GROMACS .gro file of C-alpha atoms in nm:
model
  121
    1UNK     CA    1   1.850  -0.701  -1.494
    2UNK     CA    2   1.636  -0.997  -1.590
    3UNK     CA    3   1.272  -1.038  -1.440
    4UNK     CA    4   1.427  -1.370  -1.274
    5UNK     CA    5   1.663  -1.142  -1.105
    6UNK     CA    6   1.368  -0.844  -1.004
    7UNK     CA    7   1.187  -1.118  -0.847
    8UNK     CA    8   1.490  -1.252  -0.662
    9UNK     CA    9   1.584  -0.903  -0.534
   10UNK     CA   10   1.186  -0.858  -0.443
   11UNK     CA   11   1.176  -1.182  -0.268
   12UNK     CA   12   1.524  -1.082  -0.059
   13UNK     CA   13   1.406  -0.752   0.034
   14UNK     CA   14   1.335  -0.640   0.400
   15UNK     CA   15   1.211  -0.302   0.533
   16UNK     CA   16   1.262  -0.192   0.892
   17UNK     CA   17   0.917  -0.215   1.071
   18UNK     CA   18   0.831   0.117   1.231
   19UNK     CA   19   0.582   0.149   1.548
   20UNK     CA   20   0.434   0.503   1.712
   21UNK     CA   21   0.565   0.655   1.365
   22UNK     CA   22   0.404   0.664   1.043
   23UNK     CA   23   0.487   0.402   0.807
   24UNK     CA   24   0.342   0.231   0.498
   25UNK     CA   25   0.092  -0.038   0.555
   26UNK     CA   26   0.252  -0.347   0.546
   27UNK     CA   27   0.015  -0.569   0.392
   28UNK     CA   28  -0.052  -0.301   0.136
   29UNK     CA   29   0.326  -0.286   0.045
   30UNK     CA   30   0.353  -0.693   0.021
   31UNK     CA   31   0.057  -0.707  -0.213
   32UNK     CA   32   0.219  -0.436  -0.428
   33UNK     CA   33   0.546  -0.619  -0.438
   34UNK     CA   34   0.356  -0.951  -0.553
   35UNK     CA   35   0.209  -0.755  -0.841
   36UNK     CA   36   0.577  -0.627  -0.901
   37UNK     CA   37   0.701  -1.001  -0.959
   38UNK     CA   38   0.380  -1.077  -1.201
   39UNK     CA   39   0.474  -0.810  -1.409
   40UNK     CA   40   0.834  -0.818  -1.421
   41UNK     CA   41   0.895  -0.975  -1.766
   42UNK     CA   42   0.690  -0.696  -1.902
   43UNK     CA   43   0.877  -0.380  -2.020
   44UNK     CA   44   0.752  -0.059  -1.854
   45UNK     CA   45   0.515  -0.247  -1.634
   46UNK     CA   46   0.698  -0.197  -1.339
   47UNK     CA   47   0.736   0.195  -1.363
   48UNK     CA   48   0.364   0.196  -1.424
   49UNK     CA   49   0.293   0.021  -1.128
   50UNK     CA   50   0.519   0.232  -0.909
   51UNK     CA   51   0.382   0.541  -1.067
   52UNK     CA   52   0.017   0.456  -0.992
   53UNK     CA   53   0.147   0.287  -0.641
   54UNK     CA   54  -0.066   0.442  -0.309
   55UNK     CA   55  -0.004   0.301   0.039
   56UNK     CA   56  -0.186   0.419   0.367
   57UNK     CA   57   0.010   0.551   0.624
   58UNK     CA   58  -0.024   0.386   0.948
   59UNK     CA   59   0.083   0.519   1.279
   60UNK     CA   60  -0.054   0.323   1.568
   61UNK     CA   61  -0.014  -0.020   1.424
   62UNK     CA   62   0.330  -0.165   1.278
   63UNK     CA   63   0.403  -0.052   0.918
   64UNK     CA   64   0.716  -0.066   0.677
   65UNK     CA   65   0.965   0.259   0.693
   66UNK     CA   66   0.825   0.501   0.429
   67UNK     CA   67   1.208   0.581   0.306
   68UNK     CA   68   1.304   0.280   0.281
   69UNK     CA   69   1.021   0.140   0.061
   70UNK     CA   70   1.045   0.441  -0.170
   71UNK     CA   71   1.423   0.411  -0.231
   72UNK     CA   72   1.347   0.033  -0.292
   73UNK     CA   73   1.059   0.127  -0.551
   74UNK     CA   74   1.297   0.389  -0.724
   75UNK     CA   75   1.564   0.121  -0.752
   76UNK     CA   76   1.317  -0.124  -0.920
   77UNK     CA   77   1.261   0.119  -1.167
   78UNK     CA   78   1.614   0.192  -1.258
   79UNK     CA   79   1.666  -0.179  -1.275
   80UNK     CA   80   1.352  -0.292  -1.482
   81UNK     CA   81   1.440  -0.480  -1.782
   82UNK     CA   82   1.466  -0.223  -2.090
   83UNK     CA   83   1.210  -0.260  -2.390
   84UNK     CA   84   1.296  -0.444  -2.690
   85UNK     CA   85   1.237  -0.088  -2.889
   86UNK     CA   86   1.514   0.125  -2.855
   87UNK     CA   87   1.412   0.482  -2.690
   88UNK     CA   88   1.645   0.730  -2.517
   89UNK     CA   89   1.600   0.722  -2.146
   90UNK     CA   90   1.456   1.049  -1.979
   91UNK     CA   91   1.680   1.262  -1.818
   92UNK     CA   92   1.662   1.213  -1.412
   93UNK     CA   93   1.467   1.468  -1.230
   94UNK     CA   94   1.634   1.605  -0.928
   95UNK     CA   95   1.464   1.491  -0.602
   96UNK     CA   96   1.266   1.759  -0.399
   97UNK     CA   97   1.441   1.889  -0.079
   98UNK     CA   98   1.161   1.736   0.128
   99UNK     CA   99   1.130   1.402  -0.038
  100UNK     CA  100   1.318   1.105  -0.039
  101UNK     CA  101   1.136   0.986  -0.363
  102UNK     CA  102   0.939   1.163  -0.617
  103UNK     CA  103   0.794   0.895  -0.860
  104UNK     CA  104   0.425   0.919  -0.774
  105UNK     CA  105   0.394   0.770  -0.448
  106UNK     CA  106   0.165   0.947  -0.253
  107UNK     CA  107   0.024   0.929   0.097
  108UNK     CA  108  -0.349   0.875   0.170
  109UNK     CA  109  -0.395   1.042   0.481
  110UNK     CA  110  -0.681   0.940   0.690
  111UNK     CA  111  -0.882   1.119   0.928
  112UNK     CA  112  -0.678   0.941   1.226
  113UNK     CA  113  -0.363   1.051   1.099
  114UNK     CA  114  -0.470   1.414   1.053
  115UNK     CA  115  -0.614   1.374   1.394
  116UNK     CA  116  -0.252   1.332   1.547
  117UNK     CA  117  -0.092   1.603   1.360
  118UNK     CA  118   0.193   1.644   1.114
  119UNK     CA  119   0.392   1.340   0.970
  120UNK     CA  120   0.695   1.255   1.195
  121UNK     CA  121   0.949   1.064   0.993
   0.00000   0.00000   0.00000
């Protein structure tokens, strides 16, 4: 996939908004996707961004459905343009049973979300 294809894919993605269920902060995800488009032409940059991504979970205001965002980011890493240096691709890691994606996205739980109990997805 070219960097233009990735930019178009990011521009066209729509995530399901969730309310009263935990979701990723919409503003943080949108800013992150802008950063993805900005580095799309640099080999390995998208994977590095995704590995370092951290989104605040929100519950009492509208957020994006976590599983959809995670799946989209996993697809972005797989669609990233290859670098000019030929290297063998690492073997895919199996996903854990409880997570929809194991690419480094962690949830920073606020005191507010801890107050209202365990995550319900």
